[in-house]
Tab-separated table of C-alpha atoms in Angstrom:
chain	number	residue	atom	x	y	z
B	1	MET	CA	202.342	94.537	72.270
B	2	SER	CA	199.994	94.474	69.580
B	3	LEU	CA	199.874	91.066	67.692
B	4	TRP	CA	200.963	92.745	64.391
B	5	VAL	CA	203.923	94.243	65.772
B	6	LEU	CA	205.749	91.313	66.608
B	7	ILE	CA	205.165	90.205	62.904
B	8	ILE	CA	206.779	93.222	61.897
B	9	LYS	CA	209.222	92.444	64.232
B	10	GLY	CA	209.945	89.028	63.164
B	11	GLY	CA	210.861	90.425	59.597
B	12	TYR	CA	210.409	88.396	55.961
B	13	ILE	CA	210.962	85.111	57.367
B	14	MET	CA	206.898	85.881	59.239
B	15	ILE	CA	205.465	85.742	55.697
B	16	PRO	CA	205.441	82.593	55.016
B	17	ILE	CA	204.606	81.470	58.563
B	18	LEU	CA	201.664	83.723	57.953
B	19	ILE	CA	200.736	82.407	55.059
B	20	CYS	CA	200.854	78.449	56.249
B	21	GLY	CA	198.980	79.967	59.743
B	22	ILE	CA	196.372	81.099	57.672
B	23	LEU	CA	196.488	78.283	54.853
B	24	THR	CA	196.141	75.741	58.235
B	25	ILE	CA	192.789	77.700	60.010
B	26	ALA	CA	191.314	77.395	56.557
B	27	ILE	CA	191.710	73.827	56.457
B	28	ILE	CA	190.406	73.038	59.863
B	29	ILE	CA	187.461	74.944	59.101
B	30	GLU	CA	186.953	73.539	55.586
B	31	ARG	CA	187.983	69.754	56.696
B	32	SER	CA	185.617	69.998	59.696
B	33	ILE	CA	182.496	71.536	58.636
B	34	TYR	CA	183.325	68.416	55.163
B	35	ILE	CA	183.891	65.927	57.372
B	36	LYS	CA	181.407	66.511	59.696
B	37	ASN	CA	178.876	66.486	56.663
B	38	SER	CA	180.340	63.174	55.670
B	39	GLN	CA	179.131	61.160	58.507
B	40	ILE	CA	175.884	59.343	58.413
B	41	ASP	CA	174.162	56.753	60.484
B	42	SER	CA	175.133	53.501	58.469
B	43	GLU	CA	173.944	51.113	60.681
B	44	LYS	CA	170.535	52.924	60.312
B	45	PHE	CA	170.910	53.727	56.255
B	46	ILE	CA	172.069	50.171	56.282
B	47	GLY	CA	168.550	48.507	57.628
B	48	ASP	CA	166.781	51.286	55.538
B	49	ILE	CA	168.497	49.837	52.342
B	50	GLU	CA	168.548	46.504	53.167
B	51	GLU	CA	164.009	46.539	54.529
B	52	LEU	CA	163.683	48.134	50.865
B	53	LEU	CA	165.388	45.596	48.711
B	54	LYS	CA	163.475	42.786	50.738
B	55	LYS	CA	160.506	44.905	48.845
B	56	ARG	CA	162.490	44.301	45.837
B	57	LYS	CA	162.152	48.616	45.776
B	58	ILE	CA	165.773	48.783	43.702
B	59	LYS	CA	164.402	52.112	42.638
B	60	GLU	CA	163.698	53.738	46.134
B	61	ALA	CA	166.713	52.264	46.997
B	62	ILE	CA	169.206	54.134	45.372
B	63	ALA	CA	166.848	56.973	45.855
B	64	ASN	CA	167.621	56.563	48.836
B	65	CYS	CA	171.181	56.964	48.469
B	66	GLU	CA	171.110	59.586	45.931
B	67	LYS	CA	169.505	61.553	48.258
B	68	ASN	CA	171.765	61.062	50.964
B	69	ASN	CA	175.185	62.693	48.722
B	70	LYS	CA	177.629	61.421	51.324
B	71	PRO	CA	180.705	58.439	51.510
B	72	VAL	CA	178.553	55.664	52.302
B	73	PRO	CA	175.701	55.967	50.232
B	74	ASN	CA	177.231	56.751	47.419
B	75	ILE	CA	179.248	53.422	47.724
B	76	ILE	CA	176.007	52.033	48.368
B	77	LYS	CA	174.381	53.163	45.286
B	78	ALA	CA	177.270	51.707	43.028
B	79	GLY	CA	176.700	48.161	44.361
B	80	LEU	CA	173.469	48.328	44.040
B	81	ILE	CA	173.345	49.759	40.523
B	82	LYS	CA	175.126	46.111	39.403
B	83	LEU	CA	172.727	44.194	41.914
B	84	ASP	CA	172.056	41.543	39.074
B	85	ARG	CA	175.639	41.255	38.280
B	86	THR	CA	178.117	38.464	40.241
B	87	ARG	CA	179.938	38.918	44.004
B	88	GLU	CA	182.900	40.308	42.277
B	89	GLU	CA	181.370	42.601	39.877
B	90	ILE	CA	179.695	44.038	42.796
B	91	LYS	CA	182.549	44.450	45.413
B	92	GLU	CA	184.853	45.719	42.374
B	93	ALA	CA	182.263	48.570	41.787
B	94	ILE	CA	181.898	49.656	45.274
B	95	ASP	CA	185.333	49.856	45.372
B	96	ASP	CA	185.864	52.203	42.397
B	97	ALA	CA	183.541	54.203	44.183
B	98	ALA	CA	185.550	54.286	47.155
B	99	ASN	CA	188.747	55.199	45.520
B	100	HIS	CA	186.626	57.992	44.588
B	101	GLN	CA	185.534	59.410	47.345
B	102	ILE	CA	188.843	58.353	49.719
B	103	PRO	CA	190.839	61.357	48.128
B	104	GLU	CA	188.339	63.358	48.601
B	105	LEU	CA	188.177	62.923	52.576
B	106	GLU	CA	191.558	62.536	52.723
B	107	LYS	CA	191.856	66.398	50.269
B	108	TYR	CA	194.100	68.907	51.886
B	109	LEU	CA	195.953	66.803	54.612
B	110	GLY	CA	198.820	66.668	53.084
B	111	ILE	CA	198.870	70.069	52.686
B	112	LEU	CA	198.951	69.858	56.623
B	113	ALA	CA	201.067	67.792	57.302
B	114	THR	CA	203.341	69.874	55.259
B	115	ILE	CA	203.100	72.447	57.050
B	116	ALA	CA	203.353	70.891	60.678
B	117	THR	CA	207.242	69.956	58.858
B	118	VAL	CA	208.175	73.349	57.118
B	119	ALA	CA	207.033	76.052	59.563
B	120	PRO	CA	209.708	74.592	62.205
B	121	LEU	CA	212.063	75.132	59.606
B	122	LEU	CA	210.916	78.743	58.882
B	123	GLY	CA	211.012	79.797	62.350
B	124	LEU	CA	215.249	78.552	62.431
B	125	LEU	CA	215.606	80.039	59.604
B	126	GLY	CA	214.686	83.365	60.995
B	127	THR	CA	216.373	81.820	64.035
B	128	VAL	CA	219.737	82.143	61.623
B	129	THR	CA	218.973	85.120	59.920
B	130	GLY	CA	218.375	87.319	63.054
B	131	MET	CA	221.416	86.024	64.626
B	132	ILE	CA	223.165	87.023	61.514
B	133	LYS	CA	221.815	90.368	61.930
B	134	ALA	CA	223.166	90.608	65.648
B	135	PHE	CA	226.903	89.375	64.515
B	136	MET	CA	226.556	91.748	61.751
B	137	VAL	CA	226.728	94.850	64.220
B	138	ILE	CA	228.634	93.670	66.156
B	139	GLU	CA	231.357	92.605	63.957
B	140	MET	CA	230.589	96.862	62.379
B	141	ARG	CA	230.621	98.316	65.838
B	142	GLU	CA	234.232	96.506	66.709
B	143	GLY	CA	232.676	94.898	69.561
B	144	LEU	CA	231.742	98.302	71.139
B	145	VAL	CA	227.610	97.973	70.752
B	146	HIS	CA	224.657	99.326	72.531
B	147	PRO	CA	222.004	96.276	73.107
B	148	GLY	CA	219.553	98.527	72.053
B	149	GLU	CA	221.400	97.848	68.076
B	150	LEU	CA	221.089	94.311	68.814
B	151	ALA	CA	217.396	94.385	69.574
B	152	ARG	CA	216.112	93.942	65.780
B	153	GLY	CA	218.627	90.960	64.595
B	154	ILE	CA	217.291	88.878	68.596
B	155	TRP	CA	213.488	90.229	68.009
B	156	GLU	CA	213.657	88.373	64.279
B	157	ALA	CA	215.517	85.277	66.007
B	158	LEU	CA	212.576	84.930	68.883
B	159	VAL	CA	209.707	86.200	66.847
B	160	THR	CA	210.273	83.956	63.953
B	161	THR	CA	210.830	80.763	66.082
B	162	VAL	CA	207.639	81.230	68.247
B	163	GLY	CA	205.202	82.310	65.009
B	164	GLY	CA	206.540	78.610	63.392
B	165	LEU	CA	205.761	76.433	66.424
B	166	VAL	CA	202.689	78.225	66.915
B	167	VAL	CA	201.388	77.079	63.266
B	168	ALA	CA	203.409	73.570	63.289
B	169	ILE	CA	201.657	72.907	66.410
B	170	PRO	CA	197.470	73.555	65.547
B	171	ALA	CA	198.815	71.660	61.902
B	172	TYR	CA	200.123	68.262	63.042
B	173	LEU	CA	197.691	68.187	65.498
B	174	ALA	CA	194.300	68.742	62.698
B	175	TYR	CA	196.734	66.541	60.777
B	176	ASN	CA	196.230	63.670	63.202
B	177	TYR	CA	193.087	64.671	64.122
B	178	PHE	CA	191.725	64.468	60.453
B	179	VAL	CA	194.039	61.577	59.624
B	180	THR	CA	191.668	59.390	62.592
B	181	ARG	CA	188.269	60.320	61.454
B	182	VAL	CA	188.667	60.134	57.667
B	183	ASN	CA	189.982	56.238	58.691
B	184	ASN	CA	187.202	55.854	60.646
B	185	LEU	CA	184.812	56.698	57.955
B	186	ILE	CA	186.460	54.067	55.702
B	187	LEU	CA	186.247	51.422	57.833
B	188	GLU	CA	182.753	52.991	58.122
B	189	MET	CA	182.134	52.320	54.250
B	190	GLU	CA	184.263	48.924	53.966
B	191	LYS	CA	182.019	47.767	56.802
B	192	SER	CA	178.732	48.842	54.678
B	193	ALA	CA	180.087	47.312	52.084
B	194	THR	CA	180.590	44.023	52.942
B	195	ARG	CA	176.776	44.339	54.916
B	196	LEU	CA	175.350	45.222	51.516
B	197	ILE	CA	177.015	42.197	49.343
B	198	ASP	CA	175.830	39.400	52.452
B	199	ILE	CA	172.650	41.106	52.097
B	200	ILE	CA	172.195	41.145	48.485
B	201	PHE	CA	173.324	37.272	48.065
B	202	LEU	CA	171.616	36.175	51.132
B	203	LEU	CA	167.836	37.670	49.638
B	204	LYS	CA	169.367	36.026	46.417
B	205	SER	CA	169.846	32.644	47.822
B	206	GLU	CA	166.064	33.012	49.272
B	207	GLU	CA	164.629	33.685	46.054
B	208	GLU	CA	165.893	30.556	44.315
C-alpha cells in the first residue's frame, strides 16, 4: 500500500499533519545549512585578529570580520568599531551585535517546537473522529455491522495517530539538536567577545 493511499485513508486530519511534516523537513534542511555556515574556528579567528591588532592594522581586522560574515566575526567587528571607547561601551556594542545574531540563529526553532507539540494532538483528534465515525456506523446499523463497514473509521483513527507521531518525533529531536548547536554557538560568541575585550585593553596598557 502506497504512502498516498494511507494519507487518503487518514481523512481530512491528515492535511494539517502533512503540512506539519513538510514544514519540519524544510526547517531541518534550512537550519542545518544555516548553522553549518555560521560556524567558524573561533580560536584561530581571534588569534588572527590579535595579530592584526598588535600591528595596529585596525582596518584590516575589520575587513577580515566583514569577509567572514558569521556570528562570531560580526560581534568582533562591532567591538573593533568601538576600539577607542571605554570597556563598557565596547561591551555594549558587542552585546547589541549579539542580540541581533541570536534571533537569526534561533529562527524557526519555535515552529519546530510547536509542531512537536501539535502533531500528536492532531493525531489524537484524528483518532477520536475516526472512532466517532465507526460508532456512528454501528448505531445506524443497530449493531448489525460487517467489519468492513467499520474500516473507514478505524483506518482514520490509526493512520492519523501514526502520522502525528511520525511528524512529532523528528520535529522534537531536531528541535533539541538545534537548540544545543545554537547554545554552543552563543557560548563561542561570549568567549570570543570576552577574549577580544581582554586583548584590546592588554594592548592599550602596553602602549601606555
